[in-house]
Coordinates of C-alpha atoms in Angstrom, one line a residue:
X786 CA 32.3 -56.0 -17.4
X787 CA 28.5 -55.4 -17.2
X788 CA 27.0 -51.9 -17.1
X789 CA 26.6 -51.7 -13.3
X790 CA 30.2 -52.7 -12.7
X791 CA 31.3 -50.1 -15.2
X792 CA 29.4 -47.3 -13.5
X793 CA 30.7 -48.4 -10.1
X794 CA 34.3 -48.3 -11.4
X795 CA 33.8 -44.8 -13.0
X796 CA 32.3 -43.5 -9.7
X797 CA 35.5 -44.4 -7.9
X798 CA 37.7 -42.7 -10.5
X799 CA 39.7 -39.6 -9.6
X800 CA 39.0 -38.2 -13.1
X801 CA 36.0 -35.8 -12.9
X802 CA 35.1 -36.5 -16.5
X803 CA 34.8 -40.3 -15.8
X804 CA 32.7 -39.6 -12.7
X805 CA 30.4 -37.3 -14.8
X806 CA 30.1 -40.1 -17.3
X807 CA 29.1 -42.5 -14.5
X808 CA 26.4 -40.2 -13.2
X809 CA 25.0 -39.7 -16.7
X810 CA 24.8 -43.5 -17.1
X811 CA 22.9 -44.3 -13.9
X812 CA 19.5 -45.8 -14.7
X813 CA 16.2 -44.4 -13.4
X814 CA 15.6 -47.4 -11.2
X815 CA 18.6 -47.4 -8.9
X816 CA 20.2 -50.9 -8.3
X817 CA 21.2 -51.5 -4.6
X818 CA 24.9 -51.6 -5.6
X819 CA 24.8 -48.1 -7.1
X820 CA 22.7 -46.8 -4.2
X821 CA 25.3 -48.0 -1.7
X822 CA 28.1 -46.6 -3.8
X823 CA 26.4 -43.2 -4.0
X824 CA 25.8 -43.3 -0.2
X825 CA 29.5 -44.0 0.3
X826 CA 30.4 -40.9 -1.7
X827 CA 28.4 -38.8 0.8
X828 CA 31.5 -38.8 3.0
X829 CA 33.9 -37.8 0.3
X830 CA 35.9 -34.6 0.8
X831 CA 34.9 -33.4 -2.7
X832 CA 31.9 -31.2 -2.0
X833 CA 30.8 -31.2 -5.7
X834 CA 30.8 -35.0 -5.8
X835 CA 28.7 -35.2 -2.6
X836 CA 26.2 -32.7 -3.9
X837 CA 26.0 -34.6 -7.3
X838 CA 25.2 -37.8 -5.3
X839 CA 22.6 -36.1 -3.2
X840 CA 20.9 -34.7 -6.3
X841 CA 21.0 -38.2 -8.0
X842 CA 19.5 -39.9 -4.9
X843 CA 16.7 -37.4 -4.7
X844 CA 16.0 -37.7 -8.5
X845 CA 16.2 -41.5 -8.8
X846 CA 16.1 -42.9 -5.2
X847 CA 12.4 -43.4 -4.7
X848 CA 12.9 -47.2 -5.5
X849 CA 15.7 -47.4 -2.9
X850 CA 13.9 -46.0 0.2
X851 CA 14.7 -49.2 2.3
X852 CA 18.4 -49.0 1.5
X853 CA 18.5 -45.2 2.3
X854 CA 16.7 -45.8 5.6
X855 CA 19.0 -48.6 6.5
X856 CA 22.0 -46.4 5.8
X857 CA 20.9 -44.0 8.5
X858 CA 22.5 -46.4 11.0
X859 CA 26.0 -45.6 9.6
X860 CA 27.8 -43.7 12.3
X861 CA 29.0 -41.0 10.0
X862 CA 27.8 -37.4 10.4
X863 CA 28.3 -36.4 6.8
X864 CA 26.4 -39.5 5.5
X865 CA 23.5 -39.0 8.0
X866 CA 23.3 -35.3 7.2
X867 CA 23.0 -35.8 3.5
X868 CA 20.7 -38.9 3.8
X869 CA 18.3 -36.9 6.0
X870 CA 18.1 -34.2 3.2
X871 CA 17.5 -36.9 0.6
X872 CA 14.7 -38.7 2.7
X873 CA 13.0 -35.4 3.3
X874 CA 13.0 -34.4 -0.4
X875 CA 11.7 -37.8 -1.4
X876 CA 8.7 -37.4 0.9
X877 CA 8.2 -41.1 1.6
X878 CA 6.5 -41.3 5.1
X879 CA 8.1 -44.7 5.7
X880 CA 11.1 -42.7 6.8
X881 CA 9.2 -40.9 9.6
X882 CA 9.7 -43.2 12.5
X883 CA 13.4 -43.8 11.6
X884 CA 14.0 -40.1 11.6
X885 CA 12.2 -39.7 14.9
X886 CA 14.3 -42.4 16.5
X887 CA 17.4 -40.7 15.3
X888 CA 16.6 -37.2 16.7
X889 CA 17.0 -37.9 20.4
X890 CA 20.7 -38.6 20.3
X891 CA 21.7 -36.6 17.3
X892 CA 23.8 -33.4 17.5
X893 CA 21.9 -30.0 17.1
X894 CA 23.0 -29.6 13.5
X895 CA 21.4 -33.0 12.6
X896 CA 18.4 -32.2 14.7
X897 CA 17.6 -29.2 12.6
X898 CA 17.9 -31.2 9.4
X899 CA 15.7 -34.0 10.9
X900 CA 12.9 -31.5 11.9
X901 CA 13.1 -30.0 8.4
X902 CA 12.8 -33.5 6.8
X903 CA 9.8 -34.3 9.1
X904 CA 8.1 -31.1 7.9
X905 CA 8.7 -32.2 4.3
X906 CA 7.2 -35.7 5.0
X907 CA 4.1 -33.9 6.4
X908 CA 3.3 -37.0 8.5
X909 CA 0.9 -36.6 11.5
X910 CA 3.0 -39.4 13.2
X911 CA 5.6 -36.7 13.8
X912 CA 3.3 -34.3 15.7
X913 CA 4.2 -35.5 19.2
X914 CA 7.9 -35.3 18.4
X915 CA 7.5 -31.8 17.0
X916 CA 5.6 -30.7 20.1
X917 CA 8.3 -32.1 22.4
X918 CA 10.9 -30.2 20.3
X919 CA 9.0 -26.9 21.1
X920 CA 10.9 -27.1 24.4
X921 CA 14.3 -27.3 22.8
X922 CA 17.0 -25.0 24.1
X923 CA 17.9 -23.8 20.5
X924 CA 15.4 -21.1 19.3
X925 CA 15.9 -21.9 15.6
X926 CA 14.9 -25.5 16.2
X927 CA 11.9 -24.5 18.3
X928 CA 10.7 -22.2 15.6
X929 CA 11.2 -24.8 12.9
X930 CA 9.1 -27.3 14.9
X931 CA 6.4 -24.7 15.3
X932 CA 6.4 -24.1 11.5
X933 CA 5.9 -27.9 11.0
X934 CA 3.0 -28.0 13.4
X935 CA 1.4 -25.1 11.6
X936 CA 1.8 -26.8 8.3
X937 CA 0.1 -29.9 9.7
X938 CA -2.9 -27.7 10.5
X939 CA -6.0 -29.4 11.9
X940 CA -4.1 -32.7 12.5
X941 CA -2.1 -30.9 15.2
X942 CA -5.1 -29.5 17.1
X943 CA -5.8 -32.3 19.8
X944 CA -2.1 -32.7 20.7
X945 CA -1.7 -28.9 20.9
X946 CA -4.8 -28.6 23.1
X947 CA -3.0 -31.0 25.5
X948 CA 0.2 -29.0 25.1
X949 CA -1.5 -25.9 26.5
X950 CA -1.3 -27.6 29.9
X951 CA 2.4 -28.7 29.6
X952 CA 4.5 -28.0 32.7
X953 CA 7.2 -26.5 30.3
X954 CA 6.4 -22.8 29.7
X955 CA 8.1 -22.9 26.3
X956 CA 5.9 -25.8 25.0
X957 CA 2.6 -24.3 26.2
X958 CA 3.5 -20.8 24.9
X959 CA 4.4 -22.1 21.5
X960 CA 1.3 -24.3 21.5
X961 CA -0.9 -21.2 22.1
X962 CA 0.9 -19.2 19.3
X963 CA 0.6 -22.1 16.8
X964 CA -3.2 -22.5 17.5
X965 CA -3.6 -18.8 16.6
X966 CA -1.7 -19.3 13.4
X967 CA -3.7 -22.4 12.4
X968 CA -6.8 -20.2 12.7
X969 CA -9.3 -23.0 13.5
X970 CA -12.0 -21.6 15.8
X971 CA -12.2 -25.0 17.6
X972 CA -9.2 -23.6 19.5
X973 CA -11.2 -20.8 21.2
X974 CA -12.6 -22.8 24.1
X975 CA -9.3 -24.5 25.0
X976 CA -7.5 -21.2 24.9
X977 CA -10.1 -19.4 27.0
X978 CA -9.8 -22.2 29.6
X979 CA -6.1 -21.4 30.1
X980 CA -6.4 -17.6 30.0
X981 CA -6.3 -17.3 33.8
X982 CA -3.0 -19.0 34.0
X983 CA -0.5 -17.6 36.5
X984 CA 2.3 -17.3 33.8
X985 CA 2.1 -13.8 32.3
X986 CA 4.2 -14.7 29.3
X987 CA 1.9 -17.6 28.5
X988 CA -1.2 -15.4 29.0
X989 CA 0.2 -12.9 26.4
X990 CA 0.5 -15.8 23.9
X991 CA -3.0 -17.0 24.6
X992 CA -4.4 -13.4 24.3
X993 CA -2.5 -13.0 21.0
X994 CA -3.8 -16.4 19.7
X995 CA -7.4 -15.4 20.5
X996 CA -7.0 -12.2 18.6
X997 CA -5.7 -14.1 15.5
X998 CA -8.7 -16.4 15.7
X999 CA -11.0 -13.4 15.6
X1000 CA -13.9 -15.1 17.2
X1001 CA -16.3 -12.9 19.3
X1002 CA -16.9 -15.8 21.6
X1003 CA -13.5 -14.9 23.2
X1004 CA -14.6 -11.3 23.9
X1005 CA -16.2 -11.8 27.4
X1006 CA -13.1 -13.6 28.7
X1007 CA -10.7 -11.0 27.2
X1008 CA -12.8 -8.2 28.7
X1009 CA -12.8 -9.9 32.1
X1010 CA -9.0 -10.1 31.9
X1011 CA -8.8 -6.4 30.8
X1012 CA -10.7 -5.3 33.9
X1013 CA -8.1 -6.9 36.1
X1014 CA -5.9 -3.9 35.3
X1015 CA -2.7 -5.8 34.8
X1016 CA -0.4 -3.4 33.0
X1017 CA 1.7 -6.1 31.4
X1018 CA -1.2 -7.6 29.4
X1019 CA -3.0 -4.3 28.4
X1020 CA -1.3 -4.0 24.9
X1021 CA -1.9 -7.6 23.7
X1022 CA -5.5 -7.5 25.1
X1023 CA -6.3 -4.2 23.3
X1024 CA -4.7 -5.5 20.1
X1025 CA -6.7 -8.8 20.2
X1026 CA -9.9 -7.0 20.9
X1027 CA -9.3 -4.6 18.0
X1028 CA -8.7 -7.6 15.7
X1029 CA -11.9 -9.3 16.8
X1030 CA -13.7 -5.9 16.2
X1031 CA -16.7 -6.6 18.5
X1032 CA -18.5 -3.3 19.5
X1033 CA -19.0 -4.7 23.0
X1034 CA -15.3 -4.2 23.7
X1035 CA -15.1 -0.5 22.8
X1036 CA -16.2 1.0 26.2
X1037 CA -13.7 -1.2 28.2
X1038 CA -10.9 -0.3 25.6
X1039 CA -11.6 3.4 26.1
X1040 CA -11.5 2.9 29.9
X1041 CA -8.0 1.4 29.3
X1042 CA -6.9 4.9 28.2
X1043 CA -6.2 5.6 31.9
X1044 CA -3.0 3.6 31.4
X1045 CA -0.1 5.3 33.2
X1046 CA 2.4 4.9 30.4
X1047 CA 1.9 7.3 27.4
X1048 CA 3.4 4.7 25.1
X1049 CA 0.6 2.4 25.9
X1050 CA -1.9 5.3 25.7
X1051 CA -0.9 6.0 22.0
X1052 CA -1.0 2.3 21.2
X1053 CA -4.5 2.0 22.6
X1054 CA -5.7 5.0 20.7
X1055 CA -4.5 3.6 17.4
X1056 CA -6.1 0.2 18.0
X1057 CA -9.4 1.7 19.0
X1058 CA -9.4 4.0 15.9
X1059 CA -8.6 1.1 13.7
X1060 CA -12.0 -0.4 14.5
X1061 CA -13.7 2.1 12.3
X1062 CA -16.7 4.5 12.6
X1063 CA -18.4 2.2 15.1
X1064 CA -16.2 3.7 17.8
X1065 CA -17.5 7.3 17.2
X1066 CA -20.6 7.2 19.4
X1067 CA -18.7 5.6 22.2
X1068 CA -15.9 8.1 21.9
X1069 CA -18.3 11.1 21.9
X1070 CA -19.9 9.7 25.0
X1071 CA -16.6 9.5 26.8
X1072 CA -15.6 13.0 25.7
X1073 CA -17.3 14.2 28.9
X1074 CA -15.5 11.7 31.1
X1075 CA -13.9 13.0 34.3
X1076 CA -10.5 11.5 33.5
X1077 CA -8.3 13.9 31.4
X1078 CA -6.4 10.9 30.0
X1079 CA -9.6 9.5 28.6
X1080 CA -10.6 12.9 27.1
X1081 CA -7.1 13.2 25.6
X1082 CA -7.4 9.7 24.0
X1083 CA -10.9 10.5 22.8
X1084 CA -9.6 13.7 21.1
X1085 CA -7.0 11.6 19.3
X1086 CA -9.5 8.9 18.3
X1087 CA -11.9 11.4 16.9
X1088 CA -9.1 12.9 14.8
X1089 CA -9.3 9.8 12.6
X1090 CA -12.8 10.6 11.5
X1091 CA -14.5 13.5 9.6
X1092 CA -18.2 13.0 10.3
X1093 CA -20.2 16.2 11.3
X1094 CA -21.0 14.8 14.8
X1095 CA -17.2 14.3 15.3
X1096 CA -16.6 18.0 14.5
X1097 CA -19.2 19.1 17.0
X1098 CA -17.6 16.9 19.8
X1099 CA -14.1 18.3 19.0
X1100 CA -15.4 21.9 19.1
X1101 CA -16.7 21.1 22.6
X1102 CA -13.3 19.7 23.6
X1103 CA -11.6 23.0 22.5
X1104 CA -13.1 24.5 25.6
X1105 CA -11.9 21.7 27.9
X1106 CA -10.3 22.8 31.2
X1107 CA -7.3 20.6 30.6
X1108 CA -4.5 22.2 28.5
X1109 CA -3.4 18.9 26.9
X1110 CA -6.9 18.1 25.8
X1111 CA -7.2 21.4 24.1
X1112 CA -3.8 21.0 22.4
X1113 CA -4.6 17.5 21.1
X1114 CA -8.0 18.7 19.9
X1115 CA -6.4 21.5 18.0
X1116 CA -4.3 18.9 16.1
X1117 CA -7.3 16.6 15.5
X1118 CA -9.3 19.5 14.0
X1119 CA -6.7 19.8 11.2
X1120 CA -8.6 17.0 9.4
X1121 CA -12.0 18.9 9.5
X1122 CA -12.8 21.5 6.8
X1123 CA -16.0 22.7 8.3
X1124 CA -16.4 26.4 9.0
X1125 CA -17.4 25.7 12.6
X1126 CA -14.2 23.7 13.2
X1127 CA -12.0 26.3 11.7
X1128 CA -13.7 29.0 13.8
X1129 CA -12.9 27.0 16.9
X1130 CA -9.3 26.9 15.8
X1131 CA -9.3 30.6 15.4
X1132 CA -10.5 31.0 18.9
X1133 CA -7.6 28.8 20.1
X1134 CA -5.1 31.2 18.5
X1135 CA -5.3 33.3 21.6
X1136 CA -5.2 30.5 24.1
X1137 CA -3.0 31.4 27.1
X1138 CA -0.9 28.3 26.6
X1139 CA 1.6 28.8 23.7
X1140 CA 1.7 25.2 22.7
X1141 CA -2.1 25.3 22.1
X1142 CA -2.1 28.5 20.1
X1143 CA 0.8 27.2 18.0
X1144 CA -1.0 23.9 17.3
X1145 CA -4.1 25.8 16.3
X1146 CA -2.0 27.9 13.9
X1147 CA -0.5 24.8 12.3
X1148 CA -3.9 23.2 11.9
X1149 CA -5.3 26.4 10.2
X1150 CA -2.4 26.5 7.8
X1151 CA -2.9 22.7 7.1
X1152 CA -6.5 23.4 6.3
X1153 CA -5.7 26.1 3.7
X1154 CA -7.2 27.3 1.4
X1155 CA -10.5 26.4 3.3
X1156 CA -9.4 28.4 6.3
X1157 CA -8.7 31.6 4.4
X1158 CA -12.2 33.0 4.4
X1159 CA -12.5 32.3 8.1
X1160 CA -9.3 34.2 8.8
X1161 CA -10.4 37.1 6.7
X1162 CA -13.7 37.2 8.7
X1163 CA -11.6 37.1 11.9
X1164 CA -10.1 40.4 10.9
X1165 CA -13.4 41.9 12.2
X1166 CA -13.4 39.9 15.4
X1167 CA -14.0 42.1 18.5
X1168 CA -11.0 40.5 20.2
X1169 CA -7.9 42.4 19.1
X1170 CA -5.6 39.5 19.8
X1171 CA -7.6 37.3 17.4
X1172 CA -7.5 40.0 14.8
X1173 CA -3.8 40.3 15.1
X1174 CA -3.2 36.5 14.9
X1175 CA -5.6 36.2 11.9
X1176 CA -3.7 39.0 10.1
X1177 CA -0.4 37.3 10.9
X1178 CA -1.5 34.0 9.4
X1179 CA -2.9 35.7 6.4
X1180 CA 0.6 37.0 5.7
X1181 CA 1.8 33.4 5.1
X1182 CA 1.8 32.3 1.5
X1183 CA 0.9 28.7 2.5
X1184 CA -2.5 30.0 3.7
X1185 CA -3.3 31.0 0.1
X1186 CA -1.9 28.0 -1.8
X1187 CA -4.6 26.1 -3.8
X1188 CA -7.2 28.9 -3.6
X1189 CA -9.3 29.2 -6.7
X1190 CA -10.9 32.6 -5.9
X1191 CA -9.3 36.0 -5.9
X1192 CA -8.2 37.3 -2.5
X1193 CA -10.4 40.1 -1.2
X1194 CA -9.6 41.6 2.2
X1195 CA -12.4 43.7 3.9
X1196 CA -11.7 47.4 4.2
X1197 CA -12.1 47.2 8.0
X1198 CA -9.0 45.0 8.2
X1199 CA -6.7 47.8 7.1
X1200 CA -5.8 48.9 10.7
X1201 CA -5.0 45.3 11.8
X1202 CA -2.7 44.8 8.8
X1203 CA -1.0 48.1 9.5
X1204 CA -0.4 46.9 13.0
X1205 CA 1.2 43.7 11.8
X1206 CA 3.3 45.7 9.3
X1207 CA 4.7 47.8 12.1
X1208 CA 5.5 44.8 14.4
X1209 CA 6.4 41.9 12.0
X1210 CA 9.3 42.8 9.8
X1211 CA 9.5 39.2 8.6
X1212 CA 6.0 39.5 6.9
X1213 CA 6.4 43.0 5.5
X1214 CA 6.5 41.9 1.9
X1215 CA 3.3 39.8 2.1
X1216 CA 1.5 42.4 4.3
X1217 CA 1.9 44.9 1.5
X1218 CA 0.6 42.3 -0.9
X1219 CA -2.5 41.9 1.2
X1220 CA -3.0 45.6 1.3
X1221 CA -3.3 45.7 -2.5
X1222 CA -6.3 43.2 -2.2
X1223 CA -8.4 45.2 0.2
X1224 CA -12.0 45.8 -1.1
X1225 CA -12.7 49.4 -2.3
X1226 CA -10.6 52.1 -3.8
X1227 CA -9.0 53.8 -0.9
X1228 CA -5.4 53.5 -2.0
X1229 CA -4.3 56.9 -0.8
X1230 CA -5.8 56.3 2.7
X1231 CA -3.8 53.1 2.9
X1232 CA -0.6 54.9 1.8
X1233 CA -1.2 57.4 4.6
X1234 CA -1.6 54.5 7.1
X1235 CA 1.6 52.9 5.9
X1236 CA 3.5 56.1 6.3
X1237 CA 2.0 57.0 9.7
X1238 CA 2.3 53.5 11.2
X1239 CA 5.7 52.7 9.7
X1240 CA 8.0 55.7 10.3
X1241 CA 10.9 53.7 8.7
X1242 CA 9.1 53.4 5.4
X1243 CA 11.6 55.3 3.4
X1244 CA 14.5 53.2 4.8
X1245 CA 12.5 50.0 4.2
X1246 CA 11.9 50.8 0.6
X1247 CA 15.6 51.7 0.0
X1248 CA 16.6 48.3 1.5
X1249 CA 14.3 46.2 -0.7
X1250 CA 16.0 43.4 -2.6
X1251 CA 13.0 41.4 -3.6
X1252 CA 12.1 42.3 -7.2
X1253 CA 8.4 42.2 -6.7
X1254 CA 8.0 43.9 -3.4
X1255 CA 8.6 47.4 -4.6
X1256 CA 6.2 46.6 -7.4
X1257 CA 3.4 45.9 -4.9
X1258 CA 4.2 49.2 -3.4
X1259 CA 4.0 50.9 -6.7
X1260 CA 0.5 49.4 -7.2
X1261 CA -0.6 51.4 -4.2
X1262 CA 0.5 54.6 -6.0
X1263 CA -1.1 54.0 -9.3
X1264 CA -3.5 56.9 -8.9
X1265 CA -1.4 59.9 -7.9
X1266 CA -4.5 62.2 -7.7
X1267 CA -5.7 60.3 -4.6
X1268 CA -2.2 60.5 -3.2
X1269 CA -1.9 64.3 -3.5
X1270 CA -5.5 64.9 -2.3
X1271 CA -5.2 62.8 0.9
X1272 CA -1.6 63.4 1.9
X1273 CA 0.3 66.6 2.3
X1274 CA 3.0 67.3 -0.3
X1275 CA 5.9 66.4 2.0
X1276 CA 4.6 62.9 2.7
X1277 CA 3.6 62.4 -0.9
X1278 CA 6.9 63.4 -2.3
X1279 CA 8.9 61.4 0.2
X1280 CA 7.1 58.2 -0.4
X1281 CA 7.1 58.7 -4.2
X1282 CA 10.7 59.6 -4.4
X1283 CA 11.7 56.5 -2.3
X1284 CA 9.9 54.3 -4.8
X1285 CA 11.5 56.0 -7.7
X1286 CA 15.0 55.5 -6.2
X1287 CA 14.3 51.8 -5.6
X1288 CA 13.2 51.5 -9.2
X1289 CA 16.3 53.3 -10.5
X1290 CA 18.5 50.8 -8.6
X1291 CA 16.4 47.9 -10.0
X1292 CA 16.9 49.1 -13.6
X1293 CA 20.7 49.0 -13.1
X1294 CA 20.6 45.4 -11.7
X1295 CA 18.2 44.0 -14.3
X1296 CA 19.4 45.6 -17.5
X1297 CA 20.0 42.1 -18.9
X1298 CA 16.9 40.6 -17.3
X1299 CA 14.9 37.8 -18.9
X1300 CA 11.4 36.5 -18.0
X1301 CA 11.6 32.7 -17.7
X1302 CA 7.8 32.5 -17.7
X1303 CA 7.2 34.2 -21.0
X1304 CA 10.7 33.8 -22.5
X1305 CA 10.9 37.5 -23.1
X1306 CA 13.6 40.1 -22.5
X1307 CA 13.1 42.8 -19.9
X1308 CA 12.3 46.3 -21.2
X1309 CA 11.6 49.7 -19.6
X1310 CA 8.2 49.9 -18.0
X1311 CA 6.3 52.8 -16.4
X1312 CA 3.9 52.7 -13.5
X1313 CA 2.5 56.0 -12.3
X1314 CA 5.6 57.7 -13.5
X1315 CA 7.9 55.2 -11.8
X1316 CA 10.2 53.6 -14.5
X1317 CA 11.5 50.1 -13.9
X1318 CA 12.7 47.1 -15.9
X1319 CA 10.0 44.4 -16.5
X1320 CA 9.0 41.6 -18.8
X1321 CA 8.0 42.9 -22.3
X1322 CA 5.0 40.6 -22.2
X1323 CA 3.6 40.8 -18.7
X1324 CA 5.5 43.9 -17.3
X1325 CA 6.3 41.9 -14.1
X1326 CA 9.7 41.4 -12.5
X1327 CA 8.7 38.4 -10.4
X1328 CA 9.9 35.8 -12.9
X1329 CA 13.1 37.5 -13.9
X1330 CA 16.7 36.2 -14.0
X1331 CA 19.9 37.6 -15.3
X1332 CA 20.7 36.4 -18.8
X1333 CA 23.7 37.8 -20.7
X1334 CA 22.8 35.7 -23.7
X1335 CA 19.9 33.5 -24.7
X1336 CA 20.4 30.5 -27.0
X1337 CA 17.4 28.9 -28.7
X1338 CA 18.1 25.1 -29.0
X1339 CA 16.6 22.7 -31.5
X1340 CA 17.9 19.3 -30.4
X1341 CA 16.0 16.2 -29.5
X1342 CA 18.7 15.4 -26.8
X1343 CA 17.6 18.4 -24.7
X1344 CA 14.8 17.2 -22.3
X1345 CA 14.2 20.4 -20.2
X1346 CA 12.4 23.5 -21.2
X1347 CA 15.2 25.7 -20.0
X1348 CA 18.7 25.4 -18.6
X1349 CA 20.6 28.2 -16.9
X1350 CA 24.4 28.6 -17.2
X1351 CA 26.8 31.2 -15.9
X1352 CA 27.1 33.1 -19.3
X1353 CA 23.9 32.1 -21.1
X1354 CA 20.4 30.5 -21.0
X1355 CA 19.4 27.6 -23.2
X1356 CA 15.7 27.5 -24.2
X1357 CA 14.2 24.4 -25.7
X1358 CA 12.3 25.3 -28.9
X1359 CA 11.0 21.8 -29.4
X1360 CA 9.5 21.7 -25.9
X1361 CA 7.9 25.2 -25.7
X1362 CA 6.7 25.6 -29.4
X1363 CA 6.5 29.4 -29.3
X1364 CA 8.5 32.4 -30.5
X1365 CA 11.0 33.7 -27.9
X1366 CA 13.5 36.5 -27.5
X1367 CA 17.0 35.1 -28.3
X1368 CA 20.5 36.1 -29.6
X1369 CA 21.8 32.8 -30.9
X1370 CA 20.2 29.6 -32.3
X1371 CA 21.9 26.1 -32.2
X1372 CA 20.6 23.3 -34.3
X1373 CA 21.4 19.7 -33.3
X1374 CA 19.8 16.4 -34.2
X1375 CA 16.1 17.1 -34.8
X1376 CA 13.3 16.7 -37.3
X1377 CA 13.8 19.0 -40.2
X1378 CA 10.1 20.0 -39.9
X1379 CA 11.0 21.7 -36.6
X1380 CA 13.5 23.9 -38.5
X1381 CA 11.1 24.7 -41.3
X1382 CA 8.3 25.6 -38.8
X1383 CA 10.5 27.9 -36.8
X1384 CA 11.7 29.7 -40.0
X1385 CA 8.2 30.2 -41.2
X1386 CA 7.0 31.6 -37.8
X1387 CA 10.0 33.9 -37.7
X1388 CA 9.2 35.2 -41.2
X1389 CA 5.6 35.9 -40.2
X1390 CA 6.5 37.5 -36.9
X1391 CA 5.3 41.1 -36.5
X1392 CA 6.9 41.8 -33.1
X1393 CA 9.3 44.8 -33.8
X1394 CA 11.6 43.9 -31.0
X1395 CA 12.1 40.3 -32.1
X1396 CA 12.3 41.2 -35.8
X1397 CA 15.2 43.5 -35.0
X1398 CA 16.8 40.8 -32.9
X1399 CA 16.5 38.2 -35.7
X1400 CA 18.6 40.4 -38.0
X1401 CA 21.5 40.3 -35.5
X1402 CA 21.1 36.6 -34.4
X1403 CA 23.7 34.0 -35.2
X1404 CA 23.2 30.3 -36.0
X1405 CA 25.4 27.2 -35.4
X1406 CA 24.6 23.8 -36.8
X1407 CA 26.0 20.6 -35.3
X1408 CA 27.7 18.0 -37.5
X1409 CA 25.1 15.4 -36.3
X1410 CA 22.2 17.5 -37.8
X1411 CA 22.6 16.1 -41.4
X1412 CA 20.9 19.0 -43.1
X1413 CA 20.0 18.8 -46.8
X1414 CA 20.5 21.6 -49.3
X1415 CA 17.0 22.9 -48.8
X1416 CA 17.4 23.3 -45.1
X1417 CA 20.8 25.0 -45.5
X1418 CA 19.3 27.5 -48.0
X1419 CA 16.4 28.2 -45.6
X1420 CA 18.8 29.0 -42.7
X1421 CA 21.0 31.2 -45.0
X1422 CA 18.0 33.3 -45.9
X1423 CA 16.9 33.6 -42.2
X1424 CA 20.2 34.3 -40.4
X1425 CA 23.1 36.7 -41.1
X1426 CA 25.7 34.1 -40.1
X1427 CA 25.4 30.3 -40.1
X1428 CA 28.3 28.3 -38.8
X1429 CA 28.5 24.6 -39.6
X1430 CA 30.5 22.6 -37.1
X1431 CA 32.8 19.8 -38.4

């Protein structure tokens, strides 16, 4: 038995190992007998066998093209399906016409494979067939044919130009789309010729294709179509003109802002703005247009840019007669940090329309901290409504975020802040904070104003829960001589006693307080005779939390600076690298130099509070620490009790 017969026999075997041996023995140049045998296996029920045959034919079948093409005549769906895949993968264009002849009567599943194979063959001879397939009823087959024509590129142009005039709407629409995707500018003139077509769906495809081509030669025709005012084609026309980016189209695009549908209006705005700074002069010119829709659109467009001339135009639009124009303008000014723009927003704070004043407030907050000086200046505005709104905004913390300069409120602003304090309970805490930043030393006068304008001051102080609010109040009382000289004894005593009572309650609550900013225990503090509990380092209560016990941790496994638990706080010594107040120390797996460094720092520490705490502190050592005798002796000298975990 010769080698070919042996391979053929093994291919017919039911034993998978013998078939594997047959496939491994097949020579690079396939003899016709083996080719036919492999083709015959393409109808086998064994999927793995069929796939192995397909792979072998693709790998070694280039010398057997004629036999593979001839086998296409076999009236068996499985064989044809797999042979089409093989012929496409081999890429021999001799198969093109045979595949084309097969497509007309083939079922849809085979038609898809044939189109895919024709794309792989990349043969211009298939162009007419692919164009005809653009009218197929199955969308996936149409899209695949369109993909093939796009791959063929410039070879497809002349047939596609003809296809633009096809009586089938699918074929002409696909032809327009493909011409745009090929991006050859030779297609501009044929596309412009069919732009006036009566089919609106086709016109949209033509408009989109001209936009993809990006040639300014198409602009006159597109502008002419835009002036027809057909609502259905406005969006694709605007998109294509924006892609071409020709300044001649900007005025007509702005005119299109008269579109009745707000969805289209927003879309047009975005497309015009995407054309860049060249639209600014046109937009400013149209800011005086008689159509409110155009002015609204212009306000939105100008919001994309920050040039000085844009700010000037937007300021003018803040005085527009139309409410919506003013509201949109207030939003657009949120991108402009100029003083003039912010002042215009401050003026809008008292607009009669609430949506406009609200938008102005949002923009001012968004512009913080640049808007803060303008708001402070507005506290002296002759309009009392503006003064009040400015004071209210200054009571928001987000207005001060990011500011690099200290807050200084003019003395004349005191009455307006007092008025806000009386009316806005929500902002009471921050209003008092602002009062402590007024220029000049008139603390007692301010105390009197608080008391006179806020009759419920005593009750307010008693109700305070915020740890830092009563502290701001105590700052106002730091010079009691002013207080007694400007207020009568009854007022002075009432306010002062209220603060003392609030401080007494605070001392009870924060006896075990701990400052997580400076890692220090709370201790008794005194401010103008008012005793309270505050951080030993900064005297503040703002960064305080309750901490029954503080554990100092030396362990590489801890990745946070501090962790808070119900009964204790863990402070990461390795991360903070400073001496802290603590009651217990735990040593895990860490560099022994970290332990040595801590012990040396503790030995040199002169803080009397910490030295007393060190004597009472306990120490635990994890089994994973692997301390040597030197480290153990060091810990024994430093701590009263050292517990080694097993």
